[in-house]
Short mmCIF file of C-alpha atoms in Angstrom, two decimals:
data_model
loop_
_atom_site.label_atom_id
_atom_site.label_comp_id
_atom_site.label_asym_id
_atom_site.label_seq_id
_atom_site.Cartn_x
_atom_site.Cartn_y
_atom_site.Cartn_z
CA UNK A 174 11.19 -51.61 -38.10
CA UNK A 175 11.57 -50.26 -41.58
CA UNK A 176 9.89 -51.68 -44.59
CA UNK A 177 13.23 -52.75 -46.08
CA UNK A 178 14.23 -54.71 -43.03
CA UNK A 179 10.85 -56.40 -42.90
CA UNK A 180 11.08 -57.47 -46.49
CA UNK A 181 14.49 -58.85 -45.83
CA UNK A 182 13.15 -60.89 -42.96
CA UNK A 183 10.28 -62.18 -44.99
CA UNK A 184 12.61 -64.13 -47.23
CA UNK A 185 13.34 -66.96 -44.76
CA UNK A 186 9.69 -66.86 -43.66
CA UNK A 187 8.51 -68.06 -47.04
CA UNK A 188 11.08 -70.84 -47.04
CA UNK A 189 9.93 -71.80 -43.54
CA UNK A 190 6.30 -72.17 -44.59
CA UNK A 191 7.50 -74.08 -47.62
CA UNK A 192 9.25 -76.56 -45.34
CA UNK A 193 5.98 -77.24 -43.52
CA UNK A 194 4.11 -77.82 -46.73
CA UNK A 195 6.52 -79.60 -48.99
CA UNK A 196 6.13 -79.31 -52.71
CA UNK A 197 8.10 -80.35 -55.74
CA UNK A 198 9.29 -76.86 -56.53
CA UNK A 199 11.13 -76.39 -53.24
CA UNK A 200 14.86 -76.56 -53.66
CA UNK A 201 16.45 -79.10 -51.37
CA UNK A 202 19.84 -77.52 -51.53
CA UNK A 203 21.16 -74.37 -50.08
CA UNK A 204 21.90 -72.05 -53.01
CA UNK A 205 25.14 -70.93 -51.41
CA UNK A 206 26.77 -74.06 -50.10
CA UNK A 207 24.94 -76.49 -52.41
CA UNK A 208 24.25 -78.89 -49.53
CA UNK A 209 20.92 -80.39 -48.56
CA UNK A 210 19.60 -78.01 -45.92
CA UNK A 211 16.32 -79.49 -44.84
CA UNK A 212 14.60 -82.83 -44.76
CA UNK A 213 11.10 -82.23 -46.04
CA UNK A 214 9.57 -85.53 -44.80
CA UNK A 215 10.98 -85.27 -41.30
CA UNK A 216 8.66 -84.41 -38.45
CA UNK A 217 11.51 -82.79 -36.54
CA UNK A 218 11.46 -79.04 -36.34
CA UNK A 219 13.93 -77.45 -38.66
CA UNK A 220 17.20 -76.64 -36.97
CA UNK A 221 17.73 -73.24 -38.61
CA UNK A 222 14.50 -71.74 -37.23
CA UNK A 223 13.98 -71.44 -33.50
CA UNK A 224 10.55 -71.16 -31.95
CA UNK A 225 11.05 -67.52 -31.08
CA UNK A 226 12.08 -66.72 -34.61
CA UNK A 227 9.06 -68.48 -36.02
CA UNK A 228 6.80 -66.55 -33.66
CA UNK A 229 8.42 -63.35 -34.75
CA UNK A 230 7.60 -64.02 -38.37
CA UNK A 231 4.08 -65.01 -37.42
CA UNK A 232 3.71 -61.68 -35.67
CA UNK A 233 5.18 -59.79 -38.59
CA UNK A 234 2.67 -61.39 -40.91
CA UNK A 235 -0.34 -60.78 -38.69
CA UNK A 236 -0.41 -57.91 -36.18
CA UNK A 237 2.90 -56.52 -37.26
CA UNK A 238 1.49 -55.67 -40.68
CA UNK A 239 -0.22 -52.69 -39.07
CA UNK A 240 3.16 -51.15 -38.48
CA UNK A 241 4.39 -51.77 -42.01
CA UNK A 242 1.82 -49.27 -43.28
CA UNK A 243 1.06 -47.10 -40.25
CA UNK A 244 -2.09 -45.01 -40.06
CA UNK A 245 -1.06 -41.47 -40.98
CA UNK A 246 -1.86 -38.63 -38.64
CA UNK A 247 -2.33 -40.84 -35.57
CA UNK A 248 -0.16 -42.53 -33.03
CA UNK A 249 0.84 -46.10 -33.87
CA UNK A 250 1.78 -47.60 -30.54
CA UNK A 251 1.98 -51.37 -30.00
CA UNK A 252 -0.77 -51.05 -27.42
CA UNK A 253 -3.13 -49.43 -29.96
CA UNK A 254 -3.85 -52.87 -31.46
CA UNK A 255 -5.46 -55.92 -29.86
CA UNK A 256 -4.20 -59.49 -30.15
CA UNK A 257 -6.00 -60.08 -33.42
CA UNK A 258 -4.42 -57.00 -34.92
CA UNK A 259 -7.49 -54.76 -34.86
CA UNK A 260 -7.21 -51.18 -33.74
CA UNK A 261 -8.66 -50.61 -30.30
CA UNK A 262 -11.31 -47.96 -29.84
CA UNK A 263 -9.42 -45.65 -27.54
CA UNK A 264 -11.33 -43.46 -25.14
CA UNK A 265 -10.01 -39.97 -25.70
CA UNK A 266 -8.87 -38.25 -22.55
CA UNK A 267 -10.43 -35.01 -21.48
CA UNK A 268 -7.56 -32.71 -22.44
CA UNK A 269 -7.09 -34.28 -25.85
CA UNK A 270 -10.82 -34.16 -26.55
CA UNK A 271 -11.00 -30.51 -25.59
CA UNK A 272 -7.99 -29.65 -27.67
CA UNK A 273 -9.44 -31.50 -30.64
CA UNK A 274 -12.72 -29.64 -30.43
CA UNK A 275 -11.05 -26.24 -30.18
CA UNK A 276 -8.82 -27.09 -33.12
CA UNK A 277 -11.80 -28.15 -35.19
CA UNK A 278 -13.36 -24.78 -34.47
CA UNK A 279 -10.20 -23.05 -35.53
CA UNK A 280 -9.92 -25.22 -38.59
CA UNK A 281 -6.51 -26.61 -37.80
CA UNK A 282 -5.52 -30.09 -38.79
CA UNK A 283 -7.18 -32.79 -36.77
CA UNK A 284 -4.18 -33.77 -34.69
CA UNK A 285 -4.05 -33.94 -30.92
CA UNK A 286 -2.11 -31.31 -29.09
CA UNK A 287 -0.45 -34.09 -27.10
CA UNK A 288 1.52 -36.13 -29.63
CA UNK A 289 2.86 -38.40 -26.87
CA UNK A 290 -0.13 -39.63 -24.82
CA UNK A 291 2.04 -40.83 -21.95
CA UNK A 292 3.75 -37.45 -21.64
CA UNK A 293 1.00 -35.23 -20.34
CA UNK A 294 3.37 -32.27 -19.99
CA UNK A 295 4.11 -32.05 -23.66
CA UNK A 296 1.33 -29.96 -25.15
CA UNK A 297 2.14 -28.61 -28.56
CA UNK A 298 0.73 -25.36 -29.87
CA UNK A 299 -0.21 -25.38 -33.56
CA UNK A 300 2.64 -24.58 -35.94
CA UNK A 301 2.48 -22.87 -39.34
CA UNK A 302 1.88 -25.20 -42.24
CA UNK A 303 4.30 -25.18 -45.16
CA UNK A 304 1.73 -23.55 -47.45
CA UNK A 305 1.07 -20.76 -44.96
CA UNK A 306 4.78 -20.11 -44.54
CA UNK A 307 5.22 -19.91 -48.29
CA UNK A 308 2.23 -17.55 -48.55
CA UNK A 309 3.67 -15.26 -45.87
CA UNK A 310 6.96 -15.12 -47.73
CA UNK A 311 5.18 -14.44 -51.04
CA UNK A 312 3.12 -11.57 -49.67
CA UNK A 313 6.13 -9.89 -48.06
CA UNK A 314 8.81 -10.48 -50.68
CA UNK A 315 6.87 -10.59 -53.95
CA UNK A 316 3.75 -8.52 -53.28
CA UNK A 317 5.92 -6.16 -51.20
CA UNK A 318 3.31 -5.83 -48.49
CA UNK A 319 4.37 -4.53 -45.11
CA UNK A 320 4.95 -7.03 -42.32
CA UNK A 321 2.29 -5.21 -40.31
CA UNK A 322 -0.25 -5.69 -43.08
CA UNK A 323 0.56 -9.38 -43.60
CA UNK A 324 0.39 -9.96 -39.86
CA UNK A 325 -3.17 -8.62 -39.69
CA UNK A 326 -4.29 -10.37 -42.88
CA UNK A 327 -3.10 -13.84 -41.89
CA UNK A 328 -3.39 -13.60 -38.11
CA UNK A 329 0.29 -14.23 -37.45
CA UNK A 330 2.30 -12.14 -35.02
CA UNK A 331 4.64 -9.59 -36.62
CA UNK A 332 7.78 -11.08 -35.10
CA UNK A 333 6.78 -14.49 -36.41
CA UNK A 334 6.14 -13.03 -39.87
CA UNK A 335 9.65 -11.56 -39.84
CA UNK A 336 11.15 -14.85 -38.70
CA UNK A 337 9.24 -16.83 -41.34
CA UNK A 338 10.44 -14.53 -44.11
CA UNK A 339 14.05 -14.82 -42.97
CA UNK A 340 13.88 -18.60 -42.68
CA UNK A 341 12.14 -19.01 -46.04
CA UNK A 342 14.82 -16.86 -47.63
CA UNK A 343 17.47 -19.05 -46.04
CA UNK A 344 15.73 -22.21 -47.22
CA UNK A 345 15.51 -20.92 -50.77
CA UNK A 346 19.16 -19.94 -50.67
CA UNK A 347 20.14 -23.42 -49.46
CA UNK A 348 18.05 -25.03 -52.15
CA UNK A 349 19.82 -22.88 -54.76
CA UNK A 350 23.16 -23.97 -53.35
CA UNK A 351 22.03 -27.64 -53.28
CA UNK A 352 22.62 -27.90 -49.57
CA UNK A 353 21.01 -30.88 -47.82
CA UNK A 354 17.76 -30.04 -46.01
CA UNK A 355 16.23 -31.97 -43.12
CA UNK A 356 13.00 -32.53 -45.04
CA UNK A 357 12.08 -35.94 -43.56
CA UNK A 358 12.43 -34.40 -40.13
CA UNK A 359 10.14 -31.50 -41.03
CA UNK A 360 7.65 -33.93 -42.53
CA UNK A 361 7.69 -36.05 -39.37
CA UNK A 362 7.11 -33.02 -37.16
CA UNK A 363 4.23 -31.85 -39.34
CA UNK A 364 2.64 -35.30 -39.09
CA UNK A 365 2.82 -35.21 -35.29
CA UNK A 366 1.70 -31.77 -34.15
CA UNK A 367 -1.29 -29.67 -35.22
CA UNK A 368 -0.67 -26.95 -37.76
CA UNK A 369 -2.53 -23.90 -39.06
CA UNK A 370 -3.52 -24.44 -42.68
CA UNK A 371 -3.72 -21.83 -45.41
CA UNK A 372 -7.39 -21.17 -46.08
CA UNK A 373 -9.56 -18.53 -47.62
CA UNK A 374 -10.63 -16.66 -45.50
CA UNK A 375 -7.47 -17.19 -43.45
CA UNK A 376 -7.57 -19.04 -40.15
CA UNK A 377 -5.91 -16.85 -37.50
CA UNK A 378 -2.84 -18.56 -36.11
CA UNK A 379 -2.62 -16.54 -32.90
CA UNK A 380 -3.70 -13.24 -31.38
CA UNK A 381 -1.73 -10.51 -33.09
CA UNK A 382 -2.51 -7.54 -30.90
CA UNK A 383 -1.34 -8.66 -27.45
CA UNK A 384 -0.01 -5.96 -25.17
CA UNK A 385 3.39 -6.97 -23.83
CA UNK A 386 3.84 -6.45 -20.09
CA UNK A 387 6.27 -3.57 -19.70
CA UNK A 388 8.68 -3.85 -16.78
CA UNK A 389 7.85 -0.27 -15.80
CA UNK A 390 4.28 -1.35 -15.01
CA UNK A 391 5.32 -4.14 -12.64
CA UNK A 392 5.76 -2.15 -9.39
CA UNK A 393 2.66 -1.33 -7.36
CA UNK A 394 2.21 2.39 -7.03
CA UNK A 395 -0.22 4.24 -4.80
CA UNK A 396 -0.93 7.54 -6.44
CA UNK A 397 -3.41 10.02 -4.97
CA UNK A 398 -5.39 11.72 -7.70
CA UNK A 399 -8.29 14.14 -7.65
CA UNK A 400 -11.79 12.85 -8.32
CA UNK A 401 -12.68 15.89 -10.34
CA UNK A 402 -10.34 14.82 -13.09
CA UNK A 403 -10.46 11.67 -15.19
CA UNK A 404 -7.52 9.36 -14.72
CA UNK A 405 -6.77 7.60 -17.98
CA UNK A 406 -4.17 5.32 -19.54
CA UNK A 407 -1.96 8.20 -20.59
CA UNK A 408 -1.79 9.42 -16.98
CA UNK A 409 -0.98 5.91 -15.77
CA UNK A 410 1.92 5.65 -18.20
CA UNK A 411 3.29 9.01 -17.13
CA UNK A 412 3.12 8.11 -13.46
CA UNK A 413 4.90 4.80 -13.98
CA UNK A 414 7.75 6.66 -15.69
CA UNK A 415 7.79 9.54 -13.18
CA UNK A 416 6.80 12.16 -15.75
CA UNK A 417 4.81 15.29 -14.86
CA UNK A 418 1.15 15.65 -15.78
CA UNK A 419 0.29 16.57 -19.35
CA UNK A 420 -0.60 20.22 -19.97
CA UNK A 421 -4.35 20.72 -20.32
CA UNK A 422 -4.19 21.50 -24.03
CA UNK A 423 -2.72 18.05 -24.68
CA UNK A 424 -5.00 16.22 -22.25
CA UNK A 425 -8.15 14.80 -23.83
CA UNK A 426 -10.02 14.67 -20.56
CA UNK A 427 -9.43 18.38 -20.09
CA UNK A 428 -10.75 19.16 -23.53
CA UNK A 429 -7.37 19.18 -25.24
CA UNK A 430 -6.33 17.65 -28.52
CA UNK A 431 -4.61 14.31 -28.44
CA UNK A 432 -2.68 12.35 -31.03
CA UNK A 433 -4.33 9.23 -32.45
CA UNK A 434 -2.61 6.16 -31.00
CA UNK A 435 -1.57 4.87 -34.42
CA UNK A 436 0.09 8.21 -35.17
CA UNK A 437 1.81 8.46 -31.83
CA UNK A 438 5.41 7.64 -32.71
CA UNK A 439 7.25 10.47 -30.98
CA UNK A 440 9.38 9.66 -27.95
CA UNK A 441 9.25 11.93 -24.91
CA UNK A 442 12.25 11.83 -22.61
CA UNK A 443 12.18 12.85 -18.95
CA UNK A 444 14.72 12.77 -16.14
CA UNK A 445 17.83 14.59 -15.08
CA UNK A 446 20.96 14.40 -17.25
CA UNK A 447 22.42 10.94 -16.94
CA UNK A 448 19.10 9.51 -15.78
CA UNK A 449 16.97 10.16 -18.84
CA UNK A 450 14.22 7.70 -19.61
CA UNK A 451 11.42 7.55 -22.16
CA UNK A 452 7.86 8.16 -20.99
CA UNK A 453 5.68 5.07 -21.11
CA UNK A 454 2.91 5.55 -23.63
CA UNK A 455 -0.70 4.55 -23.18
CA UNK A 456 -1.54 0.93 -23.91
CA UNK A 457 -3.39 2.00 -27.09
CA UNK A 458 -0.13 3.21 -28.60
CA UNK A 459 1.99 0.33 -27.30
CA UNK A 460 0.01 -2.53 -28.81
CA UNK A 461 1.44 -3.94 -32.04
CA UNK A 462 -1.45 -2.79 -34.27
CA UNK A 463 -2.85 0.49 -32.91
CA UNK A 464 -4.55 1.29 -36.24
CA UNK A 465 -6.93 -1.64 -35.63
CA UNK A 466 -8.51 0.46 -32.87
CA UNK A 467 -9.26 3.19 -35.39
CA UNK A 468 -10.63 0.52 -37.73
CA UNK A 469 -12.98 -0.80 -35.05
CA UNK A 470 -14.13 2.76 -34.34
CA UNK A 471 -14.91 3.12 -38.04
CA UNK A 472 -17.07 0.01 -37.84
CA UNK A 473 -19.23 1.73 -35.23
CA UNK A 474 -19.78 4.69 -37.53
CA UNK A 475 -23.06 4.09 -39.43
CA UNK A 476 -22.18 6.62 -42.14
CA UNK A 477 -19.25 4.59 -43.41
CA UNK A 478 -19.87 1.61 -45.67
CA UNK A 479 -17.54 -1.37 -45.95
CA UNK A 480 -15.67 -0.01 -48.95
CA UNK A 481 -14.97 3.32 -47.30
CA UNK A 482 -13.83 1.59 -44.12
CA UNK A 483 -11.47 -0.56 -46.14
CA UNK A 484 -10.06 2.46 -47.91
CA UNK A 485 -9.59 4.43 -44.71
CA UNK A 486 -7.88 1.47 -43.07
CA UNK A 487 -5.40 1.05 -45.93
CA UNK A 488 -4.83 4.79 -46.18
CA UNK A 489 -3.82 4.79 -42.51
CA UNK A 490 -1.50 1.86 -43.08
CA UNK A 491 0.05 3.60 -46.08
CA UNK A 492 0.53 6.82 -44.19
CA UNK A 493 2.24 5.06 -41.33
CA UNK A 494 4.45 3.09 -43.69
CA UNK A 495 5.52 6.23 -45.50
CA UNK A 496 6.22 7.93 -42.21
CA UNK A 497 8.37 5.05 -41.02
CA UNK A 498 10.19 4.77 -44.33
CA UNK A 499 10.91 8.50 -44.27
CA UNK A 500 12.34 8.32 -40.77
CA UNK A 501 14.44 5.31 -41.66
CA UNK A 502 15.79 7.02 -44.76
CA UNK A 503 16.61 10.17 -42.79
CA UNK A 504 18.48 8.09 -40.22
CA UNK A 505 20.40 6.27 -42.95
CA UNK A 506 21.33 9.56 -44.64
CA UNK A 507 22.50 10.98 -41.34
CA UNK A 508 24.82 8.00 -40.85
CA UNK A 509 26.03 8.11 -44.47
CA UNK A 510 26.85 11.80 -44.08
CA UNK A 511 29.45 11.00 -41.44
CA UNK A 512 30.75 7.86 -43.08
CA UNK A 513 33.68 7.59 -45.49
CA UNK A 514 33.93 4.38 -47.52
CA UNK A 515 37.34 3.35 -48.78
CA UNK A 516 37.59 0.27 -50.95
CA UNK A 517 41.03 -1.32 -50.75
CA UNK A 518 40.22 -4.25 -52.99
CA UNK A 519 39.83 -7.05 -50.51
CA UNK A 520 37.83 -5.21 -47.89
CA UNK A 521 35.90 -2.04 -47.60
CA UNK A 522 36.81 0.30 -44.76
CA UNK A 523 33.89 2.11 -43.17
CA UNK A 524 35.23 5.13 -41.36
CA UNK A 525 32.65 6.86 -39.23
CA UNK A 526 33.34 10.31 -37.90
CA UNK A 527 32.24 10.50 -34.29
CA UNK A 528 32.58 12.62 -31.19
CA UNK A 529 34.62 11.35 -28.26
CA UNK A 530 33.90 13.88 -25.59
CA UNK A 531 33.19 13.93 -21.91
CA UNK A 532 29.51 14.16 -22.81
CA UNK A 533 29.73 10.60 -24.05
CA UNK A 534 32.06 9.12 -21.47
CA UNK A 535 30.73 11.02 -18.48
CA UNK A 536 32.86 12.57 -15.76
CA UNK A 537 33.85 9.17 -14.41
CA UNK A 538 34.84 8.01 -17.89
CA UNK A 539 32.44 5.07 -17.78
CA UNK A 540 29.64 6.33 -20.00
CA UNK A 541 28.87 4.33 -23.10
CA UNK A 542 27.63 7.06 -25.45
CA UNK A 543 31.08 7.61 -26.99
CA UNK A 544 32.84 4.92 -29.00
CA UNK A 545 35.69 2.96 -27.47
CA UNK A 546 36.00 0.28 -24.86
CA UNK A 547 36.04 1.65 -21.34
CA UNK A 548 38.98 1.51 -18.92
CA UNK A 549 38.60 0.06 -15.44
CA UNK A 550 35.17 -1.37 -16.18
CA UNK A 551 35.05 -5.15 -15.78
CA UNK A 552 33.60 -7.15 -18.61
CA UNK A 553 30.15 -8.47 -17.78
CA UNK A 554 30.31 -11.40 -20.16
CA UNK A 555 30.69 -13.99 -17.41
CA UNK A 556 28.40 -12.38 -14.91
CA UNK A 557 25.43 -14.40 -13.72
CA UNK A 558 22.09 -13.23 -14.97
CA UNK A 559 23.52 -11.11 -17.78
CA UNK A 560 21.98 -11.97 -21.14
CA UNK A 561 24.74 -13.35 -23.35
CA UNK A 562 22.72 -14.60 -26.27
CA UNK A 563 21.75 -12.07 -28.95
CA UNK A 564 18.41 -10.44 -28.16
CA UNK A 565 17.74 -9.06 -31.64
CA UNK A 566 18.40 -9.94 -35.25
CA UNK A 567 20.26 -7.60 -37.61
CA UNK A 568 19.14 -8.17 -41.18
CA UNK B 227 58.18 12.61 -23.82
CA UNK B 228 56.61 11.76 -27.16
CA UNK B 229 52.87 11.65 -27.42
CA UNK B 230 51.73 8.89 -29.73
CA UNK B 231 48.48 8.01 -31.45
CA UNK B 232 48.39 4.25 -31.30
CA UNK B 233 46.19 1.20 -30.92
CA UNK B 234 45.32 -0.31 -27.58
CA UNK B 235 44.11 -3.89 -27.66
CA UNK B 236 40.78 -4.88 -26.14
CA UNK B 237 38.59 -7.86 -26.94
CA UNK B 238 39.17 -11.49 -26.16
CA UNK B 239 41.59 -14.12 -27.36
CA UNK B 240 41.42 -14.31 -31.18
CA UNK B 241 38.81 -11.55 -31.20
CA UNK B 242 40.90 -8.41 -31.36
CA UNK B 243 39.38 -4.98 -31.00
CA UNK B 244 41.34 -1.78 -30.69
CA UNK B 245 40.85 1.62 -29.19
CA UNK B 246 42.65 4.34 -31.10
CA UNK B 247 44.23 6.31 -28.28
CA UNK B 248 46.50 9.24 -27.58
CA UNK B 249 49.04 8.38 -24.90
CA UNK B 250 52.59 8.87 -23.76
CA UNK B 251 54.97 6.72 -25.78
CA UNK B 252 56.60 5.01 -22.79
CA UNK B 253 53.42 3.90 -21.07
CA UNK B 254 52.02 0.40 -21.35
CA UNK B 255 49.93 -0.46 -24.37
CA UNK B 256 46.66 -1.00 -22.51
CA UNK B 257 47.17 1.59 -19.77
CA UNK B 258 44.74 4.42 -19.36
CA UNK B 259 45.41 6.85 -22.20
CA UNK B 260 45.30 10.62 -22.31
CA UNK B 261 42.37 10.42 -24.69
CA UNK B 262 40.42 7.86 -26.68
CA UNK B 263 40.01 8.97 -30.29
CA UNK B 264 38.02 6.06 -31.63
CA UNK B 265 37.96 2.35 -32.32
CA UNK B 266 39.21 -0.07 -34.95
CA UNK B 267 37.62 -3.46 -35.46
CA UNK B 268 40.06 -5.48 -37.60
CA UNK B 269 37.68 -8.43 -38.07
CA UNK B 270 36.07 -8.28 -41.51
CA UNK B 271 32.29 -8.22 -41.05
CA UNK B 272 29.65 -9.31 -43.52
CA UNK B 273 27.23 -6.46 -44.23
CA UNK B 274 23.57 -7.06 -43.44
CA UNK B 275 21.06 -7.55 -46.24
CA UNK B 276 19.69 -4.07 -45.59
CA UNK B 277 23.10 -2.44 -46.03
CA UNK B 278 24.14 -4.49 -49.04
CA UNK B 279 21.15 -5.54 -51.16
CA UNK B 280 21.47 -8.86 -52.90
CA UNK B 281 23.07 -8.91 -56.35
CA UNK B 282 22.60 -12.02 -58.49
CA UNK B 283 25.67 -13.19 -60.37
CA UNK B 284 24.87 -13.52 -64.07
CA UNK B 285 27.21 -16.46 -64.59
CA UNK B 286 26.34 -18.71 -61.67
CA UNK B 287 22.83 -17.46 -61.00
CA UNK B 288 23.60 -17.36 -57.28
CA UNK B 289 23.62 -14.27 -55.10
CA UNK B 290 26.99 -12.62 -55.14
CA UNK B 291 28.82 -12.50 -51.84
CA UNK B 292 28.89 -8.90 -50.57
CA UNK B 293 32.26 -7.35 -49.87
CA UNK B 294 33.19 -7.58 -46.22
CA UNK B 295 33.98 -4.43 -44.34
CA UNK B 296 36.14 -3.29 -41.45
CA UNK B 297 34.70 -0.76 -39.10
CA UNK B 298 36.61 2.30 -37.91
CA UNK B 299 35.16 5.01 -35.72
CA UNK B 300 37.29 8.08 -35.32
CA UNK B 301 36.88 11.57 -33.93
CA UNK B 302 38.50 13.32 -36.87
CA UNK B 303 38.59 16.83 -35.41
CA UNK B 304 40.37 15.63 -32.26
CA UNK B 305 42.77 13.58 -34.41
CA UNK B 306 43.61 16.64 -36.46
CA UNK B 307 44.25 18.56 -33.28
CA UNK B 308 46.62 15.95 -31.88
CA UNK B 309 48.47 15.64 -35.18
CA UNK B 310 48.73 19.41 -35.25
CA UNK B 311 50.40 19.57 -31.86
CA UNK B 312 52.93 16.93 -32.81
CA UNK B 313 51.49 13.58 -31.78
CA UNK B 314 53.22 10.75 -33.65
CA UNK B 315 50.94 8.07 -35.11
CA UNK B 316 52.13 4.48 -34.95
CA UNK B 317 52.38 2.62 -38.26
CA UNK B 318 48.98 0.91 -38.13
CA UNK B 319 47.33 4.17 -37.15
CA UNK B 320 49.23 5.98 -39.90
CA UNK B 321 47.79 3.55 -42.43
CA UNK B 322 44.30 4.25 -41.14
CA UNK B 323 44.87 8.00 -41.24
CA UNK B 324 46.17 7.69 -44.80
CA UNK B 325 42.99 5.84 -45.73
CA UNK B 326 40.88 8.73 -44.53
CA UNK B 327 43.25 11.27 -45.98
CA UNK B 328 44.30 12.86 -42.72
CA UNK B 329 47.93 12.14 -43.61
CA UNK B 330 49.79 11.64 -46.83
CA UNK B 331 51.23 8.17 -47.39
CA UNK B 332 54.96 7.90 -47.01
CA UNK B 333 56.75 5.41 -49.23
CA UNK B 334 58.13 2.50 -47.23
CA UNK B 335 55.91 3.00 -44.26
CA UNK B 336 52.49 2.50 -45.74
CA UNK B 337 53.16 -0.84 -47.34
CA UNK B 338 49.82 -1.56 -48.91
CA UNK B 339 48.72 0.13 -52.07
CA UNK B 340 46.24 2.72 -50.96
CA UNK B 341 43.93 4.65 -53.23
CA UNK B 342 44.35 8.42 -53.28
CA UNK B 343 42.61 10.23 -50.45
CA UNK B 344 39.03 11.14 -51.35
CA UNK B 345 39.00 14.36 -49.35
CA UNK B 346 40.72 17.44 -50.61
CA UNK B 347 41.06 19.18 -47.32
CA UNK B 348 43.34 16.99 -45.68
CA UNK B 349 46.60 18.28 -45.68
CA UNK B 350 45.45 19.85 -42.45
CA UNK B 351 47.87 17.62 -40.65
CA UNK B 352 50.73 18.79 -42.80
CA UNK B 353 49.76 22.41 -42.33
CA UNK B 354 49.63 21.98 -38.59
CA UNK B 355 52.92 20.17 -38.36
CA UNK B 356 54.66 22.76 -40.49
CA UNK B 357 53.33 25.68 -38.52
#
């Protein structure tokens, strides 16, 4: 019951108590109809107030007051209070207790992971607090830090950092356009589930360097290998993708030179024409932040002090960022080179020069490398199991 | 029989998408063509933030809406070849070819006002048709 409704209901309550204890100030006439509406010296119960209604107002004035100003940050169920209106000392269940203790260690807000005690299946993971979201947006958009860097600094996964920046941008745009925002809803959610606060030093929100399970690694393979030669992660990746062994000069275990995982951005393709596939890289190169490995190795080096380590770490990040930016720019230039833009006033026409050859369509005409919809190929948009929702975001 | 360069409709209801094709004039619109030259997406698309960086309007203070674009992919060398051997473009295709500058606009056919072709070398089609 809202506060407004309760106040509304309290109006007849006061008049009811006044009828029990008559006084000279009590009006004997109804203000609307101007008729006498109660007999103050009668012992008969007033006709306009039933017993149930009277009990309701009694409840509202005693135990019900707890719900007028609920305790923030905790559940406020009817059963939380005893008959006298005092809060019961609830025995925390094992899961809730455990969650609370882990959250205290992590520094998250002291809220249970199970906001609905009767629904044991609903266990909420901590969400980002408003301040943390704003800080992520500030570091990316104003300080112009890379998403990779912000992810490591604040302990938030890179995809989440990207999503937060996009959503914050959208929110700011909506605020500028005076669009209505569901702020009470957001506030309610934040009061129910635990959230990661913005602190200094930052509290990590999640593990940022998890290795995603690649579908190529799912099948069980039995691969005979010689004992005289080390079998490492690079070899495992090559075997899963059916690629031949590395030449000795590129194999570290054979004394060859290898590329540092954080530098390893080249793609090697194997397979016959029409069945090409990329070679699966070693786990070190596939994790989201491979340069953290190099950073940890630096920590083991006694000759490097903290400042040097810090500088080396950021130099690596810079180098990688420049490399990526260069590649992106080259790709953009390549596309621009084959694109003619014609502005007709209302729209802009983007005319891309392309190649429609048998190389793209294949001999059966069903290949997808050339532009154009294919003939005689059924549309898969209603097929079971096909993913119909977008799997990536174009920004 | 006349060989035409024309549009062949794909896509769903209210979501048109065209292949630009070379086919015999008397065959059905969506039948298998002699060759696919490219595609034309007539739905105006909003460019992504990466392609069109945000510009703030000085008057309103709000970000200006980027100009929407229509996407055309075309194999220009094959188009030149087919024009050179006498393929007749349909009117919509002719408008597209005029946009690129592969053909010169003819009064009465290309109804919309079209800016002059940006490329200089495109009277290739004319040269081919004359020879």
